[in-house]
Structures are given as C-alpha cells and as structure tokens.
Short mmCIF file of C-alpha atoms and ligand atoms in Angstrom, two decimals:
data_model
loop_
_atom_site.label_atom_id
_atom_site.label_comp_id
_atom_site.label_asym_id
_atom_site.label_seq_id
_atom_site.Cartn_x
_atom_site.Cartn_y
_atom_site.Cartn_z
CA MET B 146 77.03 72.79 18.25
CA SER B 147 80.11 75.19 16.33
CA ILE B 148 81.70 77.34 16.38
CA SER B 149 81.08 79.03 12.51
CA GLY B 150 76.50 78.34 14.39
CA LYS B 151 76.25 75.54 11.85
CA GLN B 152 74.23 72.52 12.89
CA ARG B 153 76.91 69.22 13.70
CA VAL B 154 76.70 65.90 11.18
CA LEU B 155 79.41 63.66 12.46
CA SER B 156 78.88 59.69 10.56
CA GLY B 157 81.41 56.94 10.60
CA MET B 158 82.52 53.74 8.36
CA ARG B 159 83.42 50.84 8.81
CA PRO B 160 86.56 50.43 6.80
CA THR B 161 86.09 47.43 5.24
CA GLY B 162 88.17 47.14 1.61
CA GLN B 163 87.60 48.99 -1.34
CA LEU B 164 84.33 51.15 -1.04
CA HIS B 165 81.44 49.61 -4.43
CA LEU B 166 78.60 51.80 -6.20
CA GLY B 167 76.20 50.91 -3.75
CA HIS B 168 78.84 53.16 -0.72
CA TYR B 169 79.04 56.28 -3.76
CA HIS B 170 75.03 56.38 -5.05
CA GLY B 171 74.01 55.42 -1.05
CA VAL B 172 76.12 57.20 1.45
CA LEU B 173 78.90 59.61 -0.13
CA LYS B 174 76.55 61.01 -3.24
CA ASN B 175 75.22 62.16 0.28
CA TRP B 176 78.20 63.20 2.53
CA LEU B 177 78.85 65.54 -1.09
CA GLU B 178 75.63 67.69 -0.17
CA LEU B 179 75.54 67.73 3.68
CA GLN B 180 79.17 68.96 3.72
CA GLN B 181 78.21 72.02 1.84
CA GLU B 182 75.60 72.81 4.44
CA TYR B 183 76.89 71.82 7.69
CA GLU B 184 80.40 71.92 9.69
CA CYS B 185 81.52 67.93 8.85
CA PHE B 186 82.62 65.42 10.52
CA PHE B 187 83.96 61.78 8.37
CA PHE B 188 85.64 59.24 10.04
CA VAL B 189 87.14 55.47 9.70
CA ALA B 190 85.96 52.97 12.48
CA ASP B 191 88.70 51.71 12.70
CA TRP B 192 87.82 50.24 15.92
CA HIS B 193 84.24 49.13 14.88
CA ALA B 194 85.84 46.98 12.40
CA LEU B 195 88.06 45.01 15.37
CA THR B 196 85.18 44.86 16.69
CA THR B 197 83.97 41.80 13.50
CA GLU B 198 87.57 41.48 12.95
CA TYR B 199 89.20 41.08 16.16
CA GLU B 200 90.39 37.62 14.70
CA ASP B 201 92.32 38.69 11.57
CA PRO B 202 92.71 42.38 12.38
CA SER B 203 95.84 42.80 9.21
CA ILE B 204 93.34 43.67 6.54
CA ILE B 205 91.64 46.87 8.22
CA GLU B 206 95.10 49.00 7.07
CA LYS B 207 94.98 48.48 3.71
CA SER B 208 91.13 49.03 3.71
CA VAL B 209 91.35 52.38 6.37
CA TRP B 210 93.80 53.89 2.97
CA ASP B 211 91.52 52.21 0.66
CA MET B 212 88.93 53.86 2.06
CA VAL B 213 90.10 57.73 3.03
CA ILE B 214 91.29 57.50 -0.71
CA ASP B 215 87.76 56.33 -1.75
CA TRP B 216 86.09 59.27 -0.28
CA LEU B 217 88.69 62.00 -1.82
CA ALA B 218 87.88 60.35 -4.85
CA VAL B 219 85.11 61.36 -4.86
CA GLY B 220 84.54 64.64 -4.08
CA ILE B 221 84.74 64.37 -0.41
CA ASN B 222 86.44 67.95 0.57
CA PRO B 223 89.20 67.74 3.35
CA GLY B 224 88.95 72.33 2.56
CA SER B 225 85.25 71.94 4.90
CA ALA B 226 85.16 67.95 6.08
CA LYS B 227 87.18 66.63 8.80
CA LEU B 228 88.44 63.38 7.77
CA PHE B 229 89.67 61.74 10.61
CA ILE B 230 91.14 57.96 12.15
CA GLN B 231 89.10 56.71 15.21
CA SER B 232 91.70 55.62 17.32
CA ARG B 233 94.14 57.85 16.79
CA VAL B 234 91.53 59.94 18.88
CA PRO B 235 91.99 58.11 21.87
CA GLU B 236 89.12 60.47 23.84
CA HIS B 237 86.25 58.43 22.33
CA ALA B 238 87.67 55.41 24.05
CA GLU B 239 87.47 57.21 27.43
CA LEU B 240 83.99 58.80 26.88
CA HIS B 241 82.76 55.42 25.66
CA LEU B 242 84.21 53.85 29.31
CA LEU B 243 82.69 56.73 31.22
CA LEU B 244 78.74 56.46 29.74
CA SER B 245 79.95 52.24 29.77
CA MET B 246 79.10 52.21 33.61
CA SER B 247 75.34 54.74 33.46
CA THR B 248 74.47 52.89 30.35
CA PRO B 249 71.76 49.12 32.01
CA LEU B 250 73.15 46.08 30.07
CA SER B 251 70.10 45.45 29.08
CA TRP B 252 69.52 48.40 26.74
CA LEU B 253 72.77 47.29 24.58
CA GLU B 254 71.08 44.02 24.64
CA ARG B 255 67.78 44.74 23.49
CA VAL B 256 69.50 47.34 20.23
CA PRO B 257 68.50 44.48 17.47
CA SER B 258 71.69 44.52 14.95
CA TYR B 259 73.15 42.47 18.16
CA LYS B 260 71.22 39.69 17.62
CA ASP B 261 70.55 39.52 13.83
CA GLN B 262 74.62 40.63 13.29
CA GLN B 263 75.31 37.42 15.52
CA GLU B 264 72.83 34.99 13.92
CA LYS B 265 73.98 36.73 10.35
CA LEU B 266 77.93 36.32 11.29
CA SER B 267 77.68 32.87 12.61
CA ASP B 268 80.73 31.94 11.56
CA LYS B 269 82.57 34.77 13.60
CA ASP B 270 82.41 34.14 17.54
CA LEU B 271 80.67 37.16 18.66
CA THR B 272 79.93 36.88 21.76
CA THR B 273 82.13 39.35 23.68
CA TYR B 274 82.35 42.27 25.87
CA GLY B 275 83.46 44.64 22.42
CA PHE B 276 80.68 44.05 20.68
CA LEU B 277 78.10 44.26 22.61
CA GLY B 278 79.06 47.61 23.50
CA TYR B 279 79.46 48.27 19.64
CA PRO B 280 76.41 50.67 19.96
CA LEU B 281 78.39 52.44 22.52
CA LEU B 282 80.68 53.34 21.24
CA GLN B 283 79.15 54.69 18.22
CA THR B 284 77.32 56.49 21.16
CA ALA B 285 80.52 58.10 22.55
CA ASP B 286 81.71 58.55 18.79
CA ILE B 287 78.41 61.00 18.41
CA VAL B 288 78.49 62.56 21.21
CA ILE B 289 82.47 63.97 21.64
CA TYR B 290 81.51 65.50 18.87
CA LYS B 291 77.83 67.45 20.08
CA ALA B 292 76.92 66.35 16.68
CA GLY B 293 73.37 67.71 16.17
CA PHE B 294 72.66 65.10 13.17
CA VAL B 295 74.09 61.79 12.05
CA PRO B 296 73.15 60.18 8.91
CA VAL B 297 72.74 57.01 9.08
CA GLY B 298 71.09 54.43 6.96
CA GLU B 299 67.52 52.39 8.09
CA ASP B 300 70.39 49.58 9.95
CA GLN B 301 72.19 52.63 12.49
CA VAL B 302 69.01 53.98 12.87
CA SER B 303 68.69 52.06 15.95
CA HIS B 304 71.87 53.15 17.42
CA VAL B 305 71.03 56.73 17.08
CA GLU B 306 68.65 56.27 19.18
CA LEU B 307 70.05 54.59 21.51
CA ALA B 308 72.73 57.10 21.49
CA ARG B 309 69.60 59.76 22.26
CA GLU B 310 68.44 57.67 25.28
CA VAL B 311 72.81 57.27 26.57
CA VAL B 312 72.80 61.21 26.50
CA ARG B 313 69.15 61.96 28.43
CA ARG B 314 70.45 58.98 30.83
CA PHE B 315 74.04 61.09 31.18
CA ASN B 316 73.06 64.28 31.67
CA HIS B 317 70.03 63.72 34.14
CA ILE B 318 72.75 62.41 36.58
CA TYR B 319 75.12 64.69 36.22
CA GLY B 320 73.70 67.95 34.48
CA ARG B 321 74.42 70.87 33.55
CA GLU B 322 77.29 72.13 31.79
CA PRO B 323 79.44 73.63 33.95
CA ASP B 324 79.82 77.47 33.94
CA PHE B 325 76.24 77.24 32.55
CA GLU B 326 76.27 80.71 34.14
CA LYS B 327 78.86 82.28 32.94
CA ASN B 328 78.55 81.72 29.96
CA ILE B 329 74.92 83.03 29.15
CA GLN B 330 76.07 85.99 30.33
CA ALA B 331 78.85 85.92 27.87
CA ALA B 332 75.57 84.70 25.19
CA LEU B 333 73.87 88.54 26.19
CA LYS B 334 76.90 89.84 25.45
CA LYS B 335 76.40 88.45 21.91
CA ILE B 336 73.33 89.16 20.57
CA GLY B 337 73.19 93.20 21.77
CA LYS B 338 72.27 95.31 24.32
CA LYS B 339 68.75 96.10 23.00
CA THR B 340 67.32 92.26 22.24
CA ALA B 341 68.98 90.74 25.26
CA ARG B 342 66.56 93.15 27.58
CA LEU B 343 64.03 92.81 25.59
CA TYR B 344 65.05 88.52 26.29
CA ASP B 345 65.50 88.84 30.17
CA GLU B 346 62.18 90.97 30.09
CA LEU B 347 60.14 88.21 28.41
CA ARG B 348 61.91 84.86 30.67
CA ARG B 349 60.98 87.04 33.79
CA ASN B 350 57.24 87.42 32.60
CA TYR B 351 57.23 83.92 32.00
CA GLN B 352 59.51 82.70 35.08
CA GLU B 353 57.94 84.75 37.65
CA GLN B 354 54.25 84.84 36.10
CA GLY B 355 54.51 82.08 34.00
CA ASP B 356 53.21 84.41 31.11
CA ALA B 357 52.78 81.94 27.99
CA PRO B 358 52.92 83.77 25.55
CA SER B 359 56.58 85.42 27.07
CA LEU B 360 57.92 82.49 26.68
CA GLU B 361 56.47 82.28 23.36
CA LYS B 362 57.41 85.57 21.90
CA ALA B 363 61.10 84.51 23.11
CA ARG B 364 61.08 81.88 21.84
CA GLU B 365 60.20 83.73 18.36
CA LEU B 366 63.04 86.21 19.37
CA LEU B 367 65.90 83.63 20.06
CA ALA B 368 64.88 82.25 16.30
CA SER B 369 65.51 85.41 14.38
CA GLN B 370 68.84 86.05 15.98
CA GLN B 371 71.19 85.07 12.45
CA ASN B 372 74.15 85.55 14.22
CA ILE B 373 74.44 83.75 17.10
CA SER B 374 75.84 79.85 17.43
CA ILE B 375 73.98 76.75 17.71
CA GLY B 376 75.45 76.52 22.09
CA ASP B 377 74.49 79.74 22.06
CA ARG B 378 71.15 79.35 21.01
CA GLU B 379 70.60 76.13 23.04
CA ARG B 380 71.97 77.77 26.46
CA LEU B 381 69.15 80.98 26.17
CA SER B 382 66.53 78.30 25.50
CA GLY B 383 67.22 76.02 28.46
CA TYR B 384 67.61 79.49 30.21
CA LEU B 385 64.32 80.43 29.52
CA ASP B 386 62.58 77.59 30.26
CA GLY B 387 64.93 76.62 34.36
CA SER B 388 66.68 74.17 31.74
CA GLY B 389 69.59 75.19 31.88
CA LYS B 390 71.58 73.95 28.49
CA ALA B 391 72.95 70.04 28.51
CA ILE B 392 75.78 68.86 28.33
CA PHE B 393 75.33 66.37 25.22
CA PRO B 394 72.61 67.52 23.03
CA GLU B 395 70.78 65.07 21.83
CA PRO B 396 72.13 63.33 18.62
CA ARG B 397 68.75 62.90 15.49
CA ALA B 398 69.28 59.97 12.51
CA LEU B 399 69.55 62.12 9.23
CA LEU B 400 67.45 59.55 6.99
CA THR B 401 69.53 59.11 3.51
CA ALA B 402 66.78 59.77 1.19
CA ALA B 403 68.18 57.87 -2.21
CA PRO B 404 66.41 54.27 -2.79
CA LYS B 405 68.72 51.14 -1.66
CA MET B 406 71.21 50.68 -4.33
CA MET B 407 70.36 47.11 -6.08
CA GLY B 408 73.58 44.43 -6.77
CA LEU B 409 74.27 42.35 -9.44
CA ASP B 410 72.18 39.62 -8.50
CA GLY B 411 69.28 41.46 -7.98
CA GLN B 412 69.84 42.03 -4.28
CA LYS B 413 71.09 44.87 -1.80
CA MET B 414 75.00 45.64 -3.19
CA SER B 415 76.95 44.48 -0.60
CA LYS B 416 80.06 42.71 -0.43
CA SER B 417 79.09 40.78 1.43
CA TYR B 418 76.73 39.34 -1.06
CA GLY B 419 79.36 39.49 -3.31
CA ASN B 420 77.34 41.35 -5.57
CA THR B 421 79.25 44.75 -6.28
CA ILE B 422 80.48 47.27 -8.50
CA LEU B 423 84.01 49.13 -6.75
CA LEU B 424 84.50 52.30 -7.00
CA ARG B 425 86.97 51.96 -8.82
CA GLU B 426 86.76 48.41 -10.91
CA ASN B 427 89.00 47.88 -13.72
CA PRO B 428 86.79 49.03 -16.71
CA SER B 429 87.42 45.37 -17.95
CA VAL B 430 85.38 44.07 -15.56
CA VAL B 431 83.33 46.70 -15.58
CA GLU B 432 81.86 45.45 -18.59
CA ASP B 433 82.44 41.63 -17.70
CA LYS B 434 80.63 41.69 -14.37
CA ILE B 435 77.71 44.25 -16.16
CA LYS B 436 77.50 41.81 -19.55
CA THR B 437 76.90 38.90 -17.30
CA MET B 438 74.07 39.67 -15.07
CA PRO B 439 71.61 37.42 -15.16
CA THR B 440 68.67 39.54 -16.71
CA ASP B 441 64.23 37.81 -16.34
CA PRO B 442 64.71 34.53 -17.57
CA ALA B 443 61.56 34.19 -19.72
CA ARG B 444 63.81 36.22 -21.97
CA VAL B 445 65.54 32.78 -23.29
CA ARG B 446 65.77 33.85 -26.71
CA LEU B 447 65.69 37.56 -28.48
CA ASN B 448 61.45 36.88 -29.04
CA ASP B 449 60.69 36.22 -25.94
CA PRO B 450 58.85 39.08 -24.21
CA GLY B 451 60.64 40.15 -21.02
CA ASP B 452 59.52 42.85 -18.17
CA PRO B 453 61.53 44.51 -16.51
CA GLU B 454 59.82 44.27 -12.99
CA LYS B 455 61.95 40.85 -12.66
CA CYS B 456 65.21 41.75 -14.10
CA PRO B 457 68.03 42.98 -12.26
CA VAL B 458 69.48 44.83 -15.35
CA TRP B 459 65.84 47.64 -14.27
CA ASN B 460 67.49 48.18 -10.87
CA LEU B 461 70.25 49.92 -12.43
CA HIS B 462 68.61 51.40 -15.37
CA LYS B 463 66.34 53.05 -12.51
CA VAL B 464 70.21 54.81 -11.36
CA TYR B 465 72.10 55.81 -14.12
CA SER B 466 68.90 55.94 -17.00
CA ASP B 467 67.41 59.37 -18.19
CA ASP B 468 63.27 59.05 -19.25
CA SER B 469 63.27 58.53 -22.70
CA LEU B 470 66.42 55.73 -22.23
CA LYS B 471 64.14 54.24 -19.55
CA LYS B 472 61.38 54.77 -22.04
CA TRP B 473 63.46 52.70 -24.43
CA VAL B 474 63.97 50.09 -22.52
CA ILE B 475 59.95 49.25 -20.97
CA GLU B 476 59.17 49.48 -24.65
CA GLY B 477 62.35 47.51 -26.37
CA CYS B 478 61.47 44.00 -23.35
CA THR B 479 57.63 43.87 -23.23
CA ASN B 480 57.14 43.80 -27.03
CA ALA B 481 60.88 41.28 -26.99
CA LYS B 482 62.40 44.35 -29.20
CA ILE B 483 65.82 44.46 -28.26
CA GLY B 484 68.73 42.43 -26.22
CA CYS B 485 70.05 41.88 -22.90
CA LEU B 486 73.28 42.96 -24.09
CA ASP B 487 71.78 45.92 -26.22
CA CYS B 488 70.07 46.77 -23.07
CA LYS B 489 73.43 46.34 -21.06
CA LYS B 490 75.16 49.30 -23.22
CA PRO B 491 73.98 52.25 -22.14
CA LEU B 492 74.62 51.14 -18.73
CA ILE B 493 78.41 49.67 -19.15
CA ASP B 494 78.81 53.20 -20.67
CA ALA B 495 77.23 55.09 -18.15
CA VAL B 496 79.49 53.21 -15.39
CA LEU B 497 82.29 53.46 -16.74
CA LYS B 498 81.48 57.32 -18.01
CA GLU B 499 80.65 57.92 -14.19
CA GLN B 500 83.71 56.35 -12.74
CA GLU B 501 86.41 57.89 -15.02
CA PRO B 502 87.21 61.07 -12.90
CA ILE B 503 87.11 59.20 -10.11
CA ARG B 504 89.48 56.40 -10.70
CA ASP B 505 91.55 59.56 -12.00
CA ARG B 506 91.71 61.23 -8.48
CA ALA B 507 92.20 57.93 -6.91
CA ASN B 508 95.11 57.16 -8.82
CA GLU B 509 96.74 60.90 -7.83
CA TYR B 510 96.28 60.37 -4.51
CA LEU B 511 97.77 56.12 -4.57
CA ASN B 512 100.59 57.82 -6.43
CA ASP B 513 100.58 60.75 -3.53
CA PRO B 514 100.10 58.54 -0.36
CA GLU B 515 101.80 62.23 2.11
CA THR B 516 99.09 64.52 0.89
CA VAL B 517 96.77 61.46 1.39
CA ARG B 518 99.31 60.83 5.65
CA GLY B 519 98.58 64.95 5.80
CA ILE B 520 94.94 65.15 5.37
CA ILE B 521 94.43 62.52 7.14
CA ALA B 522 96.89 64.04 10.48
CA GLU B 523 95.46 67.48 10.09
CA GLY B 524 92.09 65.80 9.99
CA CYS B 525 92.91 63.87 13.52
CA ASP B 526 94.36 67.12 15.70
CA ALA B 527 91.27 69.49 14.89
CA ALA B 528 88.81 66.27 15.90
CA ARG B 529 90.89 65.59 18.87
CA ASP B 530 90.77 69.47 19.75
CA ILE B 531 87.03 69.50 20.70
CA ALA B 532 87.09 65.56 21.90
CA ARG B 533 89.70 66.80 24.16
CA GLU B 534 87.37 69.72 25.54
CA THR B 535 84.61 67.65 26.10
CA LEU B 536 86.21 65.33 28.10
CA ASP B 537 87.14 67.99 30.03
CA ASP B 538 83.99 68.87 30.58
CA VAL B 539 82.63 65.21 31.06
CA ARG B 540 85.47 64.49 33.91
CA GLU B 541 84.47 68.16 34.86
CA ALA B 542 80.68 67.25 35.85
CA MET B 543 81.34 63.09 36.49
CA GLY B 544 83.92 65.06 39.60
CA LEU B 545 87.13 63.68 37.85
CA THR B 546 89.26 66.72 38.08
CA TYR B 547 91.28 66.74 40.83
CA SER B 548 93.01 69.63 40.28
N1 LIG Y 802 77.82 51.12 12.65
C1 LIG Y 802 78.30 52.54 11.64
C2 LIG Y 802 77.97 51.28 10.63
O1 LIG Y 802 78.08 49.74 10.92
C3 LIG Y 802 79.73 53.55 11.39
C4 LIG Y 802 79.93 54.21 12.79
C5 LIG Y 802 80.35 53.73 13.85
C6 LIG Y 802 79.09 55.00 12.76
N2 LIG Y 802 80.70 54.56 14.63
C7 LIG Y 802 79.43 55.78 14.03
C8 LIG Y 802 77.99 55.96 11.98
C9 LIG Y 802 78.62 57.09 14.62
C10 LIG Y 802 77.80 57.33 12.18
C11 LIG Y 802 78.11 57.73 13.57
O2 LIG Y 802 78.07 51.84 8.88
FE1 LIG Y 803 66.53 42.64 -18.32
FE2 LIG Y 803 66.61 44.61 -19.96
FE3 LIG Y 803 66.96 42.04 -20.75
FE4 LIG Y 803 64.67 42.68 -20.48
S1 LIG Y 803 65.75 43.22 -22.16
S2 LIG Y 803 65.11 41.71 -19.17
S3 LIG Y 803 65.23 44.54 -18.50
S4 LIG Y 803 68.97 43.67 -19.08
#
C-alpha cells in the first residue's frame, strides 16, 4: 500500500564491507530497475549483521557507509528510493518483539538457514536467541512497511515464506484494520458516485443472494479503477467477500532473474570464498586478479585445446561479452588458436569500463560525507514516519494504546 498507489518494494543488505561485482550483477542492477517502477525502500540491515558479528561489531560502522556509497555510486537514486539504516528506525525492534509473542518456536527452528549457517559459520557461536530470531526480525522489517514485494536471492525465500505465515497468524489473532468501515466509506468517495453505486449493488447481490457473477463483476470493476491506492483496492476487495482488510498484507518474494555471478575461482562470487572483484577495486588489482584466474587445466601449453565450460573465465564472458566475442572465445579455445591471456584481455577491459563511472561517482560521495549522511537522515525520517503509523495500528489491534 502506498499513497501513490504503487506497490511497495523493500529489501535489505547486511553491511559486510565493500560490495563486489556479484552484488552489482545479482542484486543492485535489479534494484535499479525496481526503483523506476515501485515505491522502493532499501535499507542497511545492521542489526542483522550483529547476529553474526556480535563479538566484534567494530567493522559494522565502516561497512555501513561503504555500502551506502556503493549503492549511490551504481545509481540507486535517493529521489525515488528511500535509503535508511535499520537501527535508526527502532520501531522494527518493537514490532519484532510483538510478533515474537505469537510466533511458535518451531517455525524459527525449521527455517533452513538456521542450521545451515550454524554449520557453515562453525567458528562462531550462533546458538543465540538473536540468531534464532533473525528471520522474524526480517519479517518485522518487511511488514512494518506493508511491502508487497521483497526482492531476494534464493537463500532468502524461506524467510519471506516465514513472514507470510507470521502475518497470517497475526491477522487471524488480532483481526482486521481498525477503522475499516470508515476507510471503506472514504475509499468509495474516491472512486466516484456512479462507480461506488455499482460496486455496492454488486456487493449486495453477492452477499445477500450469493450471486457469484456479481462478485466477479465487482472484482473486474475494481481492477479497472486506475486512480485508487493499493490499500484502498485491498480494502474494497476485502469488503466484497466480507473478509475486511488485514492489518498486514502478505509479502511476496521477488526472485531475481539474473543468473549467479561466478567468482574468480568458478564458485559463486562471495566474500567468504575470497574470490571477488570489488565494485571499486583498484584497476591494477582488477587486472592482476583476472590475469591470475585459473583456466581450463587441460590448457597447459598454448597448443593444447580447451573447453570454456571447464573454465571460470568463460563465466565472466557470459556476463560481459557479446555474441561475436563469445564465438571468438569458443573457437579460439577449443582449437587452441588463442592464449588464455588473449582471452582475458577483453574481460579486463570490460570490467574496467564498467567500473569507471562507478568509481568516479563513489569518489564524489567519499569526498562529501555530509551529503551521504543527509541522504540517509532523510531516508530514515521517511521510513520512520511510516513505521510509526504501522505501530500505531498494531498497538491498537493488540490493545496497547492506554488512551
Ligand atoms: N537477510 C537478508 C540477507 O542476508 C537481509 C535482510 C534483512 C533483508 N532484512 C531484510 C532482505 C528484509 C529483504 C527484506 O540478505
Ligand atoms: Fe578459459 Fe579462455 Fe583459456 Fe579457454 S582460452 S581456457 S576459455 S581462459
């Protein structure tokens, strides 16, 4: 729901240091598109970082600013997306607490990432209360903005699933939006007298006589209304079948279409594998890293033919090279007509070219920290206004207003 009637999109990233090309191709390019179409909220999940870094939180602060600068440098536009820091909107924590009251322990214990991460990060003690609650905090992050879509990677889909279940249970226990009837009347005014009359007639036909085609027609009528907000659309739709409008809408995961970006060693690009190229990597380091990438082991000498499918360099060509260049690689590699350094050269050029404007813009922000602070302060204020409103509704629904 949003004032502009656009669906809300929300996503967060844990601050783990400077971002790399995997973040850019896998996540940020998607954000760049989403910010044009939706009302977007992108935030730094610093509390989520604490769930694993609680023993040494000193790296978090610098990582926060590095990450925000990377976002801005690739073109995330604070004029269309709200950028903020999770801990600056403490309402997330209040909602997390309130949701925790009705969330069964077993739901959290069976989220796959819980055990997976404990095993993978075995050098850390993750048998904590905070770590178990990680996906519930994520639920609070999402639903506090009543976001409809949550762009995430595959590993996070189960977290959005949990959010849906938590929302369903919460709505069931604490019921419907307060002031529902009043809001319906206001929404009806907005769609105009004639449409409102038709809507009401169809609604009554359905509710009083069980006339299913009327319900169908009323739904079509709503779908054809261009100028109502998503919230009002949901209300009017809930009013039709008597279900009302829930306090929280159920969010949906928005899976990125981009294939996984592979790292220098052929595994998924990830900081923990040490196989990344940073978004703002020094050009000479970029060159070195690509030049020393492993290739198909069959190509010991120049006249040994190779197979691109067995070569991490080929993965980069899939991202950076056009069809004719890719054809040149396949032919040259399988017929031993090009050397691996020849093959890498156009990639070095492509990565450097991609990074140049990003590096320039990042430098502008690095030289002007005040502007960056200002952008975040504004985003935090805007986010907090919405979060406060949601919490007002939640407290009212749970009987915690004490007025
Ligand atoms: N858990 C996410 C990750 O590790 C980060 C995150 C926290 C998030 N809260 C969120 C993502 C809410 C989407 C929505 O990538
Ligand atoms: Fe890899 Fe290219 Fe060398 Fe073939 S020629 S092994 S694709 S780097």
